[in-house]
Tab-separated table of C-alpha atoms in Angstrom:
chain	number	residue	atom	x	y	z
G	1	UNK	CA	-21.068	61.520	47.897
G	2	UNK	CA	-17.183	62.608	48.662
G	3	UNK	CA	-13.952	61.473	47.167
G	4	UNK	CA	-11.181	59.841	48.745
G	5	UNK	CA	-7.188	59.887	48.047
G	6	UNK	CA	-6.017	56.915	50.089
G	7	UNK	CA	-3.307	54.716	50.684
G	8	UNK	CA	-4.239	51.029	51.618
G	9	UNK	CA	-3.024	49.704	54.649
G	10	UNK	CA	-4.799	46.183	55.060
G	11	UNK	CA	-8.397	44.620	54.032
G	12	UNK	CA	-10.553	42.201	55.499
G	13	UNK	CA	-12.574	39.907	52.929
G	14	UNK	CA	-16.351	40.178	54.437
G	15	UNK	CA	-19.372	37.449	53.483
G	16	UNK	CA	-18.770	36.213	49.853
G	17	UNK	CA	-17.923	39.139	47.762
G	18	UNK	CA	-17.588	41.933	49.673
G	19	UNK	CA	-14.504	43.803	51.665
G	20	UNK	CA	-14.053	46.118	54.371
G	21	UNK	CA	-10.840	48.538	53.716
G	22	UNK	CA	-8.981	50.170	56.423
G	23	UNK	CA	-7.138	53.115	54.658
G	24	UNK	CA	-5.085	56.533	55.280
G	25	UNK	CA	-6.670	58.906	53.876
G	26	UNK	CA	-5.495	62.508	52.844
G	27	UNK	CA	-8.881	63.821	53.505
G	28	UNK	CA	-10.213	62.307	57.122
G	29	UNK	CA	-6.933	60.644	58.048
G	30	UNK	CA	-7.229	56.748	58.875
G	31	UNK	CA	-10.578	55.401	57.927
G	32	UNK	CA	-12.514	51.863	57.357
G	33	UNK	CA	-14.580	51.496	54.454
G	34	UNK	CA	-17.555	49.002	53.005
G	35	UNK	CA	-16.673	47.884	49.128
G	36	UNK	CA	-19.299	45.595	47.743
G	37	UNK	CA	-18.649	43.076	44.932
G	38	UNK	CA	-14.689	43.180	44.945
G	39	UNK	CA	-14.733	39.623	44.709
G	40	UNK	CA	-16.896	38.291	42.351
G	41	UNK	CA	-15.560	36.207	39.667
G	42	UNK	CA	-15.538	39.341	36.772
G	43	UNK	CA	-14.199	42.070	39.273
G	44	UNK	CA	-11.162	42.561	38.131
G	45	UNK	CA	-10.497	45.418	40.213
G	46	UNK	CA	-9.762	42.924	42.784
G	47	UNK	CA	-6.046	43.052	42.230
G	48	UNK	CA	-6.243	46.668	43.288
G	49	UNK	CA	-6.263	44.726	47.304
G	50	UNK	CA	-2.654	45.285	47.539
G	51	UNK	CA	-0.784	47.143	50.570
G	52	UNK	CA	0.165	50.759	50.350
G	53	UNK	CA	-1.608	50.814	47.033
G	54	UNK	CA	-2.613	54.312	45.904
G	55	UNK	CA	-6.734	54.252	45.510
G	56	UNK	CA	-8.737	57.170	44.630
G	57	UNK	CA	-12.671	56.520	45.240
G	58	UNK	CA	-15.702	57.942	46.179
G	59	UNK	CA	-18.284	57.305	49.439
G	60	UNK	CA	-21.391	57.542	49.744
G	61	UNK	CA	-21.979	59.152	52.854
G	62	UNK	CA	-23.262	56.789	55.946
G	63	UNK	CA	-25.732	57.119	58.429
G	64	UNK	CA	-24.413	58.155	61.553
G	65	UNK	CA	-22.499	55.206	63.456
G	66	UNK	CA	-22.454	53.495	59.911
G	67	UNK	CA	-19.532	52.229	57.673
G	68	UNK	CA	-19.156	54.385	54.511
G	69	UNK	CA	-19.751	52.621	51.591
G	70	UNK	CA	-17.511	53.161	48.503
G	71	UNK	CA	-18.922	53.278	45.299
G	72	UNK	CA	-16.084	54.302	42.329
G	73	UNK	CA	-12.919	52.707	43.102
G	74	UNK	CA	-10.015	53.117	40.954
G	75	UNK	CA	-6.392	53.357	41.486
G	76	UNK	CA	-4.379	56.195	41.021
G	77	UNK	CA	-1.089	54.585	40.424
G	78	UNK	CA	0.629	51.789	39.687
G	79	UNK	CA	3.065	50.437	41.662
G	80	UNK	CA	6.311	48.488	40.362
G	81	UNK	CA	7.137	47.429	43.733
G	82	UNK	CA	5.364	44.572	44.407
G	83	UNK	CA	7.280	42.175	41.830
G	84	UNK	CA	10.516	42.680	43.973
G	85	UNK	CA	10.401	39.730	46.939
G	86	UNK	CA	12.401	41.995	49.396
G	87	UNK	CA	10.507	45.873	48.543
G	88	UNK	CA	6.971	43.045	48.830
G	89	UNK	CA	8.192	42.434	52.194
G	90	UNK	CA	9.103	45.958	53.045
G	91	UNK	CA	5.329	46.705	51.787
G	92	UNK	CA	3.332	44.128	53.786
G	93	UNK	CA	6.061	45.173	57.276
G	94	UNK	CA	5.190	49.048	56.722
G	95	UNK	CA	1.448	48.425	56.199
G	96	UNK	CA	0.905	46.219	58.615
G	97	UNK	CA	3.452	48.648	61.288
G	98	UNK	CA	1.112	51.985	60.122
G	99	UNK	CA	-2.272	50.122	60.187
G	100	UNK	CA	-1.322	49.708	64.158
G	101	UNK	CA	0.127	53.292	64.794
G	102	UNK	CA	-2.078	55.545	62.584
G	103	UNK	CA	-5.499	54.097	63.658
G	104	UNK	CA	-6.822	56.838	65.532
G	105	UNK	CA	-5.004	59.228	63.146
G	106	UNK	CA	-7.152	62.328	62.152
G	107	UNK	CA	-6.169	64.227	59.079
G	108	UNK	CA	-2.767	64.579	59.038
G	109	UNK	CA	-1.151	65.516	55.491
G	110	UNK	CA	2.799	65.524	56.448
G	111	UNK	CA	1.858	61.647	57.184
G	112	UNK	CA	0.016	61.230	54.187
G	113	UNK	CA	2.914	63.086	52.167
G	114	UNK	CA	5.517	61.158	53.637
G	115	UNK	CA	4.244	57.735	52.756
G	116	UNK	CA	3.930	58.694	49.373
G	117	UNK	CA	7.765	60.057	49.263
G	118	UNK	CA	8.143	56.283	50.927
G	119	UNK	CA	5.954	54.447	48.082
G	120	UNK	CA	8.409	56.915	45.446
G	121	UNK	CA	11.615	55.639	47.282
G	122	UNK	CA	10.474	51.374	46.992
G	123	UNK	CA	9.797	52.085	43.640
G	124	UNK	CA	13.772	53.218	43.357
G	125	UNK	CA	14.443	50.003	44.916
G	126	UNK	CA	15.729	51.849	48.176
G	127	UNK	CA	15.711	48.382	50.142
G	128	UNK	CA	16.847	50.488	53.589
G	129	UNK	CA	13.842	53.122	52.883
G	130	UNK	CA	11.665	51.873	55.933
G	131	UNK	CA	13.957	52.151	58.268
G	132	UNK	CA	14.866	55.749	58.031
G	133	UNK	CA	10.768	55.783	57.169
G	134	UNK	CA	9.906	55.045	60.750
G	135	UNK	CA	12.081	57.204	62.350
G	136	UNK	CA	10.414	60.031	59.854
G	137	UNK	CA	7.313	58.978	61.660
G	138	UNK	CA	8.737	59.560	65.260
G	139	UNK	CA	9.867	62.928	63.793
G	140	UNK	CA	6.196	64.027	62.358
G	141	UNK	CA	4.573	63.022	65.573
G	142	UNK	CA	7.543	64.560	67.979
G	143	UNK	CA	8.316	61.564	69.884
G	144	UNK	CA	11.899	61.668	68.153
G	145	UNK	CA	15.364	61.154	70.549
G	146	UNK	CA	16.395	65.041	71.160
G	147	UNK	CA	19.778	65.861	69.663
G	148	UNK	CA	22.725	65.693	72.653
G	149	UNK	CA	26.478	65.202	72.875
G	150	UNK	CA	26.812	61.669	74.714
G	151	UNK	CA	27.324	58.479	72.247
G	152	UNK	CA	24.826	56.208	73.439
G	153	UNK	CA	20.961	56.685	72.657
G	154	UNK	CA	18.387	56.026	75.629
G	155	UNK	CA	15.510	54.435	73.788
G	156	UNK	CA	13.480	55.044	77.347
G	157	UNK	CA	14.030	58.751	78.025
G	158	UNK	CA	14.887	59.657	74.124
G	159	UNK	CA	18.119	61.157	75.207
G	160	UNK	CA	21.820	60.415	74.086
G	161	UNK	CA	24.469	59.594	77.107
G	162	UNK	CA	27.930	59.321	77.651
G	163	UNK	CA	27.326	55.597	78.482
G	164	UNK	CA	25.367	52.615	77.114
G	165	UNK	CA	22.363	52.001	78.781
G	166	UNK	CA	20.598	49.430	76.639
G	167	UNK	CA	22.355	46.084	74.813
G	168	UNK	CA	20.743	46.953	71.267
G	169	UNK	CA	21.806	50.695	71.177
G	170	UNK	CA	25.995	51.153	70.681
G	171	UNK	CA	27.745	53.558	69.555
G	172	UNK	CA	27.585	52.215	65.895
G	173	UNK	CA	23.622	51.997	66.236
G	174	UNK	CA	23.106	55.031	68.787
G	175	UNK	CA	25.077	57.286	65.807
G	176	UNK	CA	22.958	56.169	63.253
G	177	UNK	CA	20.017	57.453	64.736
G	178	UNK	CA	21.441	61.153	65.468
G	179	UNK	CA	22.726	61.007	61.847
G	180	UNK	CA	19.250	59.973	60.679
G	181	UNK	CA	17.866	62.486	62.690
G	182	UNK	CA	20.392	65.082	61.904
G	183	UNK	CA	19.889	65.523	58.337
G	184	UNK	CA	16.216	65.092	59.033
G	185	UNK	CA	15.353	61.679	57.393
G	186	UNK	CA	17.072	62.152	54.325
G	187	UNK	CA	16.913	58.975	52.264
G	188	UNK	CA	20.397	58.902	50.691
G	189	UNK	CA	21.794	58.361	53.856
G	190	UNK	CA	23.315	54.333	53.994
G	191	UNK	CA	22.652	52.180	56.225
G	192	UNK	CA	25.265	48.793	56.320
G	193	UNK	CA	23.467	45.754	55.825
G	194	UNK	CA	25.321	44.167	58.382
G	195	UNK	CA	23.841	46.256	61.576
G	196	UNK	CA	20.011	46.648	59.549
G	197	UNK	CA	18.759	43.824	61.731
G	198	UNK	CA	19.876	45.436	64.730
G	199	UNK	CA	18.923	49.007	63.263
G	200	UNK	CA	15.271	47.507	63.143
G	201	UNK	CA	15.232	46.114	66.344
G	202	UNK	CA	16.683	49.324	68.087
G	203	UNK	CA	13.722	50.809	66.123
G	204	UNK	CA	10.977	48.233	67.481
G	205	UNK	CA	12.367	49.285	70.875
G	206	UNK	CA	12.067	52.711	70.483
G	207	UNK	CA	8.177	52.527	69.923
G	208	UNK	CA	7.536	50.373	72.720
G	209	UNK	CA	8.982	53.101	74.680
G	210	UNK	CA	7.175	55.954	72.690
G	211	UNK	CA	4.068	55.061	71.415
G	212	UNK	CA	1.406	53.766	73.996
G	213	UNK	CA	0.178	50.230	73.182
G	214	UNK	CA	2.599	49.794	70.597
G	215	UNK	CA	2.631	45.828	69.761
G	216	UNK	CA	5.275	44.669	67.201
G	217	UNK	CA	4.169	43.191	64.077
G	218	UNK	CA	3.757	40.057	62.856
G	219	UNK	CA	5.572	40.664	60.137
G	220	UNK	CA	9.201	41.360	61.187
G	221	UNK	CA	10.571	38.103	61.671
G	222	UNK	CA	9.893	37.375	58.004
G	223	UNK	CA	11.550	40.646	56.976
G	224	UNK	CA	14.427	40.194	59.371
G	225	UNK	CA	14.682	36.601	57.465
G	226	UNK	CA	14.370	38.448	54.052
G	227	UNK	CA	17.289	40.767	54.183
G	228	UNK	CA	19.528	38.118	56.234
């Protein structure tokens, strides 16, 4: 038997009552788990199913090329964040963006750490928080553009240049990132709501470029909608 401190990135409801949980763990990284029972009519623990939320269970350790099966499942926190329709959004976009990128993750505790400082920043109501999130991400797994004196970011070689090379990144959007990057993901910094759209999209871009496979989720047209 082991213990887990995980943050839930998405669920799958299996048979009747049961669950499989795909989580990121501080332990073992990004890991899929077995949970029995979760939704019978008198589980109540049920409404623990929620993205990003902070669990803290125990395993009971598989066979080899088995599913672990958890047995205690509580959570460690909980979250204000999910009453609030735009940080919701933000929460379901983030999950569902990490459950892609972090899947063959191994242990990796500035991750972990840093999507806790994220879950502490929705909880402040920082509505911009996961977009200076993602680029925190580039920055942890050193795929992040390399400082430079030009004004225009190259999303494909992760260099700035003296001229634009691509529609989506302008001066206004190109700065952003070095300033992001600058004062190394600091959360205070603002970002105008007018160019967050385009901020995002620069940022989809970016991964397509930097992270192999990278598909974009589901999800962003109904956040792009949310914080029109």
């Amino acid at each position: 038997m082991t213990s887990q401190n995980a943050f839930l990135l998405s669920f799958l409801k299996y048979g009747e009552n049961d669950a499989i949980l795909h989580c990121f763990t501080e332990e073992d990284g990004f890991q899929s788990y077995f949970l029995r029972g979760i939704y019978t009519q008198k589980n109540k623990k049920r409404a623990f199913l929620l993205p990003l939320n902070h669990l803290f269970f125990s395993v009971r350790t598989a066979k080899s090329g088995s599913m672990q099966t958890i047995s205690r499942f509580e959570t460690l926190s909980v979250q204000d964040f999910y009453s609030d329709i735009k940080i919701n959004t933000v929460v379901f976009f983030v999950a569902d963006f990490l459950h892609q990128i972090l899947k063959d993750e191994n242990k990796n505790l500035l991750i972990f750490e840093n999507i806790e400082e994220f879950s502490e920043q929705l909880n402040q109501k920082n509505y911009r928080a996961h977009l200076i999130f993602l680029i925190k991400i580039l920055m942890i797994n050193g795929v992040a553009p390399l400082p430079g004196n030009g004004d225009f970011l190259d999303p494909e070689t992760g260099t700035f240049r003296t001229s634009q090379v691509h529609p989506l990144f302008n001066v206004e959007i190109s700065l952003l990132w070095k300033t992001i990057i600058s004062k190394n993901g600091n959360y205070s910094i603002k970002i105008p709501p007018k160019i967050r759209r385009d901020f995002l999209d620069s940022l989809m871009v970016y991964y397509h470029y930097h992270v192999p496979e990278f598909k974009t989720p589901v999800s962003l047209e109904v956040i792009q909608q949310i914080f029109e």
